[in-house]
Coordinates of C-alpha atoms and ligand atoms in Angstrom, one line a residue:
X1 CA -28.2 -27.9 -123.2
X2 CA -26.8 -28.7 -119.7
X3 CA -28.5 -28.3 -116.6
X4 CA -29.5 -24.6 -115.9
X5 CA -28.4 -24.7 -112.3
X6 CA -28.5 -20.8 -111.8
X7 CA -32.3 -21.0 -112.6
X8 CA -32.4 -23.8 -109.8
X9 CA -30.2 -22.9 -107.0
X10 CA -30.6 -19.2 -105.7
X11 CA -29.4 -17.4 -102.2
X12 CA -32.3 -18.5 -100.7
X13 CA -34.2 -21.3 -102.7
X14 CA -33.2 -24.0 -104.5
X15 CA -35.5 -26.2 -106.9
X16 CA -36.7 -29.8 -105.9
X17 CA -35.3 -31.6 -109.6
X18 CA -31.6 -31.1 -107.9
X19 CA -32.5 -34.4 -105.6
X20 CA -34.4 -36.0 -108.5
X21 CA -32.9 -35.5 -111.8
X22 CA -31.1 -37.9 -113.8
X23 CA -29.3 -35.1 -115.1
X24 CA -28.3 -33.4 -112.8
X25 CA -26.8 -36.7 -110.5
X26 CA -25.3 -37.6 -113.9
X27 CA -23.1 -33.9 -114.0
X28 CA -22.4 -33.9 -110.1
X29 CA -20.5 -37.6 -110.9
X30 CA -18.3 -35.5 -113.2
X31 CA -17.9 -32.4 -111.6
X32 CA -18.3 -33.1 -108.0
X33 CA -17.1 -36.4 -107.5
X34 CA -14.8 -36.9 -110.5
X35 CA -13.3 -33.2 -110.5
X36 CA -13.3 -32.2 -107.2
X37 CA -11.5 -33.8 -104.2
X38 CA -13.3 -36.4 -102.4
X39 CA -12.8 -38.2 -98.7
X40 CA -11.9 -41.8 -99.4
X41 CA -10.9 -43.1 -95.8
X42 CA -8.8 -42.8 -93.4
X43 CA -5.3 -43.9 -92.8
X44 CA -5.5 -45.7 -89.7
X45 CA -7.8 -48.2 -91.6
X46 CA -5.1 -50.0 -93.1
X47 CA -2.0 -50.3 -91.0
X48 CA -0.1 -52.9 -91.8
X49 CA 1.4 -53.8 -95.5
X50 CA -1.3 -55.1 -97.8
X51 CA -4.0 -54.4 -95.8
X52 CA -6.5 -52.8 -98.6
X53 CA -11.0 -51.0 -97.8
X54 CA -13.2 -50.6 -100.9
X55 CA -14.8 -47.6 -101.3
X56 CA -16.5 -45.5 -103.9
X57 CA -15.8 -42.2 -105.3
X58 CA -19.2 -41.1 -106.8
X59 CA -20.1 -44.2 -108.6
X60 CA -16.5 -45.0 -109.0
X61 CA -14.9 -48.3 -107.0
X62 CA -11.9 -48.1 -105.4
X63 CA -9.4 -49.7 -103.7
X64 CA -7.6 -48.0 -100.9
X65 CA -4.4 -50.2 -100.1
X66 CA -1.7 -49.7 -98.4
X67 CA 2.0 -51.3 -100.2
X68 CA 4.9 -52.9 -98.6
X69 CA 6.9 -49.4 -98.3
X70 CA 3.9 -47.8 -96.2
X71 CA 3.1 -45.8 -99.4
X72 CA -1.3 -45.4 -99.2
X73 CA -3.1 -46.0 -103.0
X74 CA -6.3 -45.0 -104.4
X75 CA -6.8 -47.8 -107.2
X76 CA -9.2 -48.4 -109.0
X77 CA -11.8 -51.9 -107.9
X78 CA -11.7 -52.7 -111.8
X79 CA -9.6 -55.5 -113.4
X80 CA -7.4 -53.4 -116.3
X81 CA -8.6 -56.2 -118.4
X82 CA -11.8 -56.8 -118.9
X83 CA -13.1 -54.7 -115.8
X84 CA -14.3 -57.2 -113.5
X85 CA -14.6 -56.4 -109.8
X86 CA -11.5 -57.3 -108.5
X87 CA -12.7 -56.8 -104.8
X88 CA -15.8 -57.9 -103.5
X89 CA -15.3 -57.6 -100.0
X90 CA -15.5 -54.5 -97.8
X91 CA -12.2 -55.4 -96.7
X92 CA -8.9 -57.1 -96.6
X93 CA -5.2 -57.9 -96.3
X94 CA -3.8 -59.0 -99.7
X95 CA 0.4 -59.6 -101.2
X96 CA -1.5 -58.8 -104.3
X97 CA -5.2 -58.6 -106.3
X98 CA -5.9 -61.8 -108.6
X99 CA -8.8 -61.5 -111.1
X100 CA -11.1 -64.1 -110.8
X101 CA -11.9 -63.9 -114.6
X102 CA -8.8 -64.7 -116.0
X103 CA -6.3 -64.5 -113.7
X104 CA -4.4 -61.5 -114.1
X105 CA -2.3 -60.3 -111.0
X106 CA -2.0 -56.8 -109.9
X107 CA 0.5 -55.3 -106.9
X108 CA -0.8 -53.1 -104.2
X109 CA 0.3 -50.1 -106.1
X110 CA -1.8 -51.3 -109.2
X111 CA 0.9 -52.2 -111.4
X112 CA 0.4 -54.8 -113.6
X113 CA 2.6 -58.1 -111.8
X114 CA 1.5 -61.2 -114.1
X115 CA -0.8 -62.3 -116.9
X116 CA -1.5 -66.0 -116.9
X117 CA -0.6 -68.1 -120.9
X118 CA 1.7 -64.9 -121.4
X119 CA 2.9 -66.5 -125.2
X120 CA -0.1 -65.1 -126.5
X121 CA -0.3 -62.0 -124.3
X122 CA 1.1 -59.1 -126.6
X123 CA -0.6 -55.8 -124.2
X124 CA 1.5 -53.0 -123.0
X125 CA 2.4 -54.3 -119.3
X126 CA 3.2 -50.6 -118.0
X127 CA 0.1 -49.3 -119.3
X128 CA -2.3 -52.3 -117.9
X129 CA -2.1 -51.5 -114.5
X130 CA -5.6 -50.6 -112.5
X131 CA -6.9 -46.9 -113.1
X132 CA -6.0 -44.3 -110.0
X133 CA -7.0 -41.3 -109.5
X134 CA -5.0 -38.2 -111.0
X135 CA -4.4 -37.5 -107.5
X136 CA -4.1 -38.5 -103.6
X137 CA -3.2 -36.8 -100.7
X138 CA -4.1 -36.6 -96.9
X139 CA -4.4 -34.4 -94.5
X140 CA -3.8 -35.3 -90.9
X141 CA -4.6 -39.2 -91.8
X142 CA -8.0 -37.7 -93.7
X143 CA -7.2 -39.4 -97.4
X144 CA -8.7 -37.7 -100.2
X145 CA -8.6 -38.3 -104.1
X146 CA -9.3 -36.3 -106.9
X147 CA -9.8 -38.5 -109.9
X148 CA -9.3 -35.8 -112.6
X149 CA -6.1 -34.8 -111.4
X150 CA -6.9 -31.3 -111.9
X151 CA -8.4 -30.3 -108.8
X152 CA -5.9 -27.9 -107.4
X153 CA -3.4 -28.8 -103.8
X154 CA -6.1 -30.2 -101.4
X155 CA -4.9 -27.9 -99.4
X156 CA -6.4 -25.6 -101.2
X157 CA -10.2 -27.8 -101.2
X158 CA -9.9 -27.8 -97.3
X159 CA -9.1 -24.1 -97.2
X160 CA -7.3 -22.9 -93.4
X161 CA -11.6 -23.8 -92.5
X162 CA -11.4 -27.0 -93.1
X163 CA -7.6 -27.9 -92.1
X164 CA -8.8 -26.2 -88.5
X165 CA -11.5 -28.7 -88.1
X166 CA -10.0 -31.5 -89.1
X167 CA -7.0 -30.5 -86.5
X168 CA -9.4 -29.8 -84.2
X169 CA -10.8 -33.3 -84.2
X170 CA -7.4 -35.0 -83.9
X171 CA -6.2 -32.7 -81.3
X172 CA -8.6 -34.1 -79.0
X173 CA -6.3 -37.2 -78.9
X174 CA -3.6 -37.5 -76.7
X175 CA -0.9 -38.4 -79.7
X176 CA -2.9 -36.3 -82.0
X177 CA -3.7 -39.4 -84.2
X178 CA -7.1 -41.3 -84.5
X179 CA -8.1 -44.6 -85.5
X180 CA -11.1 -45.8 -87.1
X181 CA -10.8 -49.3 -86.5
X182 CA -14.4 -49.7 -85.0
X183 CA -16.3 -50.9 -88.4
X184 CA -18.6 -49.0 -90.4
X185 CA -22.3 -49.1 -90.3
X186 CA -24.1 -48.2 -93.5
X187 CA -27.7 -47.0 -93.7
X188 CA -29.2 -47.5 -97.3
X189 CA -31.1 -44.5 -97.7
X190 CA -33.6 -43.8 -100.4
X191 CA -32.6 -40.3 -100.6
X192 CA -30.9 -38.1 -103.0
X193 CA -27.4 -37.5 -101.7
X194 CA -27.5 -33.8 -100.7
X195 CA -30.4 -34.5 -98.0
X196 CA -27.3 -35.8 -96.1
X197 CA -25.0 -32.9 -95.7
X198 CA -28.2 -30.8 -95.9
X199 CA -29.7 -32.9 -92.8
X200 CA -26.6 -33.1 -90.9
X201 CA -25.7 -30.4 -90.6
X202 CA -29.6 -28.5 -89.6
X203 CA -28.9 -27.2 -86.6
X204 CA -33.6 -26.2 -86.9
X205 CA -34.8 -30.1 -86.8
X206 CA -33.7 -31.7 -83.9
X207 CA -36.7 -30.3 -81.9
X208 CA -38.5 -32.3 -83.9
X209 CA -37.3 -35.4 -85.9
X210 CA -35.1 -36.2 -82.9
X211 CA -37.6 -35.4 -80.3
X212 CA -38.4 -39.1 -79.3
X213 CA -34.0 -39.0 -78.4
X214 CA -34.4 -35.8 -76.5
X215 CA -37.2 -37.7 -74.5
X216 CA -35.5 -41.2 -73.8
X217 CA -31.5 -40.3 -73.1
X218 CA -29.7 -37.3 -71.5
X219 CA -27.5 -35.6 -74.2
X220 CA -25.7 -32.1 -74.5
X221 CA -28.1 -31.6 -77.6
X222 CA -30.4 -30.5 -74.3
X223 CA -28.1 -27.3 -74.0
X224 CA -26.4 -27.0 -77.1
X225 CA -29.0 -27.2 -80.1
X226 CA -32.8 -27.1 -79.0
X227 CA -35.1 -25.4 -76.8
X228 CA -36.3 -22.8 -79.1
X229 CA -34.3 -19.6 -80.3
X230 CA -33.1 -18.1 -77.1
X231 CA -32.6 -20.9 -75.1
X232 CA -28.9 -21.1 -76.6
X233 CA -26.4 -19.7 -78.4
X234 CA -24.5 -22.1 -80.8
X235 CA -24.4 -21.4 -84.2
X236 CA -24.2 -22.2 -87.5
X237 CA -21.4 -21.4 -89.6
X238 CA -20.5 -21.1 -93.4
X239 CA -16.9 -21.5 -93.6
X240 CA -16.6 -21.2 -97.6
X241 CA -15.7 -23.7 -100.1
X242 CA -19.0 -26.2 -99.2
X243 CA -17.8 -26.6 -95.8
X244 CA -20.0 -26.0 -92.9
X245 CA -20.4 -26.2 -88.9
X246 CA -22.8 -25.7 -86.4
X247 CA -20.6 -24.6 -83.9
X248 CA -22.0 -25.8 -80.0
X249 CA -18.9 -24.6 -77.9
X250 CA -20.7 -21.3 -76.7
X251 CA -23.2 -23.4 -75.5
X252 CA -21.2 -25.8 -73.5
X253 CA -21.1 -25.1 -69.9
X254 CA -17.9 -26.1 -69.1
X255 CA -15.4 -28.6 -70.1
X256 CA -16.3 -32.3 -71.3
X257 CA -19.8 -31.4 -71.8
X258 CA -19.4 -33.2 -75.6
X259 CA -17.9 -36.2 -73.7
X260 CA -20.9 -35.9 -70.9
X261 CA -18.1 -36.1 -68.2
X262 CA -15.7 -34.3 -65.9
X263 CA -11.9 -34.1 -65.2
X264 CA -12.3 -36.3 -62.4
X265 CA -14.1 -39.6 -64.3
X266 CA -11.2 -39.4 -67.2
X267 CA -8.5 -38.2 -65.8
X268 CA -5.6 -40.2 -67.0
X269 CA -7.2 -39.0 -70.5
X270 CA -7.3 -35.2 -69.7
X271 CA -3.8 -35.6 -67.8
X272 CA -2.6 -37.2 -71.5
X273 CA -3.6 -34.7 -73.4
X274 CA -2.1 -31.9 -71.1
X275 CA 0.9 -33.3 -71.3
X276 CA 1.0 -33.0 -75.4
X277 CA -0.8 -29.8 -75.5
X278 CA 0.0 -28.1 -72.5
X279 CA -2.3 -26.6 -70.0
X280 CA -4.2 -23.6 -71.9
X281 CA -4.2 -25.4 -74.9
X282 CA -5.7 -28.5 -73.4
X283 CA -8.4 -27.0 -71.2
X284 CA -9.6 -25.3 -74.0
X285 CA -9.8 -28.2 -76.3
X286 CA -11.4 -30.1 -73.2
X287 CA -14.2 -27.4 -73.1
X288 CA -14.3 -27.4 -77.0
X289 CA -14.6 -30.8 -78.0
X290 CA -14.7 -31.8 -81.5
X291 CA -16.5 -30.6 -84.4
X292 CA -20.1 -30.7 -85.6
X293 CA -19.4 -29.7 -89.1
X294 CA -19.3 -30.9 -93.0
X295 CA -16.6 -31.3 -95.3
X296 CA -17.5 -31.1 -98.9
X297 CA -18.6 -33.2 -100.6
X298 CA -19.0 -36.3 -98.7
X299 CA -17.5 -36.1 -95.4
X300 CA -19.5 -35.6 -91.8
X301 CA -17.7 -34.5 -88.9
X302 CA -20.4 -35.6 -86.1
X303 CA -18.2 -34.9 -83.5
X304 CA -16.8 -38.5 -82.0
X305 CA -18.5 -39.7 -85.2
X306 CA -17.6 -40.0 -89.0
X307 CA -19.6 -40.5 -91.6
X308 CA -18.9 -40.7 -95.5
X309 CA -21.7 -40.1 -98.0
X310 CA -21.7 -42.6 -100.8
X311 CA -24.5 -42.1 -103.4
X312 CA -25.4 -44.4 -105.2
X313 CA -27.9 -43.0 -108.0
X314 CA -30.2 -40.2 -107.9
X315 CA -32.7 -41.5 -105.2
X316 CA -30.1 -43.7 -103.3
X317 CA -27.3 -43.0 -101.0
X318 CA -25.4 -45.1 -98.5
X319 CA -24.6 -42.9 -95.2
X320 CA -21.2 -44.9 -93.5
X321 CA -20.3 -43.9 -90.4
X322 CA -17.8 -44.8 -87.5
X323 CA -16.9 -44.1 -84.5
X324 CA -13.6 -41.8 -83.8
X325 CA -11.5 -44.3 -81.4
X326 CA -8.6 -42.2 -79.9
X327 CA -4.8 -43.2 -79.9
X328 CA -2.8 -43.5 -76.6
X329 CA -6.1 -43.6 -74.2
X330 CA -6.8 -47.2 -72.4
X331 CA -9.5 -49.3 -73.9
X332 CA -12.1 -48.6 -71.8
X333 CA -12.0 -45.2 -72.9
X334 CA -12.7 -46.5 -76.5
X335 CA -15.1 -48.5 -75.4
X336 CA -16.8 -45.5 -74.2
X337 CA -16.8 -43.8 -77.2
X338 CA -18.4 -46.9 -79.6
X339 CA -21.2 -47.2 -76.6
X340 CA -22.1 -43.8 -77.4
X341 CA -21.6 -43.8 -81.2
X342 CA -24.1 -47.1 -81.1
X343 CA -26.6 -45.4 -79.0
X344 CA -27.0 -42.2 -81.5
X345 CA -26.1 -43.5 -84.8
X346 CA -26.5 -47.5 -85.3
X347 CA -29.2 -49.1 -86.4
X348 CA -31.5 -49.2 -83.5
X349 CA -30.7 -46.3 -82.3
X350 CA -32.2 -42.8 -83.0
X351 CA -30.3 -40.4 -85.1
X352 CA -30.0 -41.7 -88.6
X353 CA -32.8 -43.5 -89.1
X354 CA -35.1 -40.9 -87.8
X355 CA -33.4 -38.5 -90.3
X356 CA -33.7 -41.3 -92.7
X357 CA -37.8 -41.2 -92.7
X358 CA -38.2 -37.5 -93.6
X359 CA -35.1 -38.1 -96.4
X360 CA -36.7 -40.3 -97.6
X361 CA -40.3 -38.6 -97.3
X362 CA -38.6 -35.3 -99.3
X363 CA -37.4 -37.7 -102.0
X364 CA -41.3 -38.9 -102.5
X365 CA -42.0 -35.3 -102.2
X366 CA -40.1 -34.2 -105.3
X367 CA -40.6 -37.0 -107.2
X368 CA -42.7 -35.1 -110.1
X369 CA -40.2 -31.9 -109.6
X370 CA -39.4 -31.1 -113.4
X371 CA -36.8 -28.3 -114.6
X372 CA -38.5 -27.3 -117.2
X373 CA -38.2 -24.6 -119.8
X374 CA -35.0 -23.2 -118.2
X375 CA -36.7 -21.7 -115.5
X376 CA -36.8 -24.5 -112.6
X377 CA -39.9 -24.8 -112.6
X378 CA -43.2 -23.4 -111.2
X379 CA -43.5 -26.3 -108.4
X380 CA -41.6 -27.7 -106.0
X381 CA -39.1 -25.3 -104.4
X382 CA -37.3 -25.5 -101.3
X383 CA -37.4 -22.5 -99.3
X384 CA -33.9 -21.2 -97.4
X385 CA -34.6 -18.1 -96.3
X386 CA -34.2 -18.6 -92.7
X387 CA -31.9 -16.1 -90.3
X388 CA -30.8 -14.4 -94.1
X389 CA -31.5 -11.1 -92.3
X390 CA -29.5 -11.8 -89.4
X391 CA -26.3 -13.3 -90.8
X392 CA -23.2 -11.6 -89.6
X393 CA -19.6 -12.0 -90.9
X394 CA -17.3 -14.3 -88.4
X395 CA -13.5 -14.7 -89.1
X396 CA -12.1 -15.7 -92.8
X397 CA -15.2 -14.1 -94.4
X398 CA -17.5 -16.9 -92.6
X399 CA -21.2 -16.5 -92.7
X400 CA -22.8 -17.0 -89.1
X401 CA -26.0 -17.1 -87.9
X402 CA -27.9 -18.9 -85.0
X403 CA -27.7 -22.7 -85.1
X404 CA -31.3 -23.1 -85.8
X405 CA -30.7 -20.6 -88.9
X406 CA -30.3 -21.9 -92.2
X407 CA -26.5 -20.8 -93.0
X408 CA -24.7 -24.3 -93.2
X409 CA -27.9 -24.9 -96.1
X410 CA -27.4 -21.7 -98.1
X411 CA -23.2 -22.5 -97.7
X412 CA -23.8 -26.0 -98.8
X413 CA -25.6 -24.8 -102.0
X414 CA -23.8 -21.6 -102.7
X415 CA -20.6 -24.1 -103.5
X416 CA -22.6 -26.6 -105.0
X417 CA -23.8 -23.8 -107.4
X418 CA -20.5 -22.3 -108.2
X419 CA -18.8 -26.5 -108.7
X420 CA -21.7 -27.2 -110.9
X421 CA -21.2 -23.8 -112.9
X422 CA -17.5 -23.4 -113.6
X423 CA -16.7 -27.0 -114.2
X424 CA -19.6 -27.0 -117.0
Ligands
LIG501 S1 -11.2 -59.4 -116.5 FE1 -9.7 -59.6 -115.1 S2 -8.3 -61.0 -115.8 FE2 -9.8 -60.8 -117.4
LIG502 FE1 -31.0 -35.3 -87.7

């Protein structure tokens, strides 16, 4: 018998096993991260021919590569021979992938291009090209892959939610296009996976984990997400489908407060981006600023920050992240941008390695969790009640409640519930 996942995740509870059962991280491989769509990377990280990141999708390696006609691949890191790694490196630029076991030679579109002593080779060269997903596709640069192939139109998966805040992101650009050419940090985290999209998008901790980073630098979080129930009014949104928000522009006082500047000190940027969107549309996207939100499964919208969530076994997870570099501003501007992204999110700053400690202290926590006798268990819940009783309805069906409610929790785990249920 499978995992009884409506005796573990309800509205408001959901049972400790989830982040450490063998089980249950061996189904969410195949049904979340083999079934489902999943972020892979972004265009903008290979733009010239050959240019090729590895990646994982769920346990899965990959190879995203970028072929002499401009045409982006999803292949699979895995020699079709004998399955050795063909990629070791994080990154590269490449006319073509030689295995170092034996030699075999494949193009950047995976197709098999040469097998070394071919007398005695007697395979099926069209069928010996490297694994790919079933499908790829991209939204707005965003690549995604589905490896069953079954998934439905990403389209679909990102819903008019999760299109909009992607857009919004890249609208914040003066072309409309970003680049992630800044690197990518990764934090080894021994956490369960869904502490990440659970933690970062908790609109009730910051009071408190990040209270040392409220103390020591001057950040919009000040107005935006703490100072107790009343002192705000941002909120926290369930858009549907797994994808989630805390949503700080009703706290923002007036335009650049995500930035931390004015008109005036980036002007040639603001000016830029009036002249693409056009006044009204620019001055609100100036007092907007990008998103705080969560696309499922594995991709963090941290507003000039991007972070993919790799796991890598039930009490492991990598949490990547870069910086959002904008096309068409001057490279100061840029510069800006990574300053900042250092400061919250590398590893001496605050942000993820504070969240890191109490991941990792929940992990230890539901170590002994057991789902036993179909029923989840007497011990070890999670509780998720929080703002239930003052949930409203927001646009598109969206659940909304106060930021420091737990709506972006109970959305996170009302999808995972219905993914882990009807692909069974
Ligand atoms: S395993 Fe790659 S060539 Fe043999
Ligand atoms: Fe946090």
């Amino acid at each position: 018998m499978g995992v009884p996942y409506a005796a573990l995740v309800h509205e408001d509870r959901v049972h400790g096993s989830l982040y450490t059962d063998p089980a249950v991280f061996a189904e969410e491989m195949d049904r979340v991260f083999r079934r489902g769509w999943v972020f892979v990377g972004h265009e903008s990280e290979i733009p010239a021919a050959g240019d090729w990141v590895a990646r994982r999708i769920g346990l899965e390696p990959v190879l995203m590569t970028r072929d002499g006609s401009g045409a982006v691949h999803a292949l699979a890191n895995r020699c079709a021979h004998r399955g050795n790694r063909l990629c070791v490196r994080e990154r590269g630029n490449a006319k073509a992938f030689q295995c170092a076991y034996h030699g075999w030679t494949f193009g950047l579109d995976g197709a098999l291009r040469s097998v070394p002593f071919v007398s005695g080779f007697d395979g099926d060269r069209a069928a010996l090209g490297l694994d790919r997903p079933g499908a790829v596709d991209s939204h707005r640069g965003f690549v995604f892959a589905n490896i069953s192939g079954d998934a439905g139109p990403l389209a679909a998966h990102l819903g008019s939610a999760g299109r909009a805040l992607l857009d919004r992101l890249c609208d914040l650009s003066p072309t409309g296009a970003l680049r992630f050419d800044a690197g990518w940090i990764g934090h080894r985290i021994d956490s369960n996976w869904k502490m990440w999209p659970e933690s970062d998008n908790d609109g009730y901790h910051l009071d408190f984990v990040h209270a040392s980073m409220l103390r020591a630098a001057d950040s919009y979080y000040k107005e935006t997400v703490v100072g107790g129930e009343k002192a705000n009014a941002s909120l926290a949104v369930d858009h549907g489908g797994g994808h989630v928000e805390l949503d700080m522009r009703p706290s923002y006082k007036g335009e650049l407060s995500w930035l931390g500047s004015a008109r005036a000190k980036v002007s040639a940027y603001c000016d830029a981006l009036t002249a693409r969107l056009g006044a009204a549309r620019a001055a609100a996207a100036l007092h907007d600023g990008p998103p705080h939100a969560f696309i499922f499964p594995n991709l963090f919208l941290g507003e000039l920050n991007i972070a993919r969530i790799e796991p890598l076994g039930v009490g492991a997870t990598v949490h990547h992240h870069t910086v959002v570099q904008f096309d068409g501003v001057d490279a100061a501007f840029n510069r800006r941008l990574l300053r900042q992204s250092e400061a919250a999110l590398g590893p001496a700053s605050f942000i993820v390695p504070d969240d890191a400690v109490v991941a990792e202290r929940m992990q230890m926590s539901f170590a002994g969790a057991t789902a036993d006798s179909g029923n989840g268990g007497a011990l070890g819940w999670i509780d998720l009640t929080r703002g239930r009783a003052r949930e409203t309805r927001g646009a598109g069906g969206s659940r909304v409640g106060h930021i420091s409610d737990e709506t972006t929790n109970r959305g996170f785990w009302r999808h995972y519930r219905q993914v882990m249920e009807a692909r069974a």
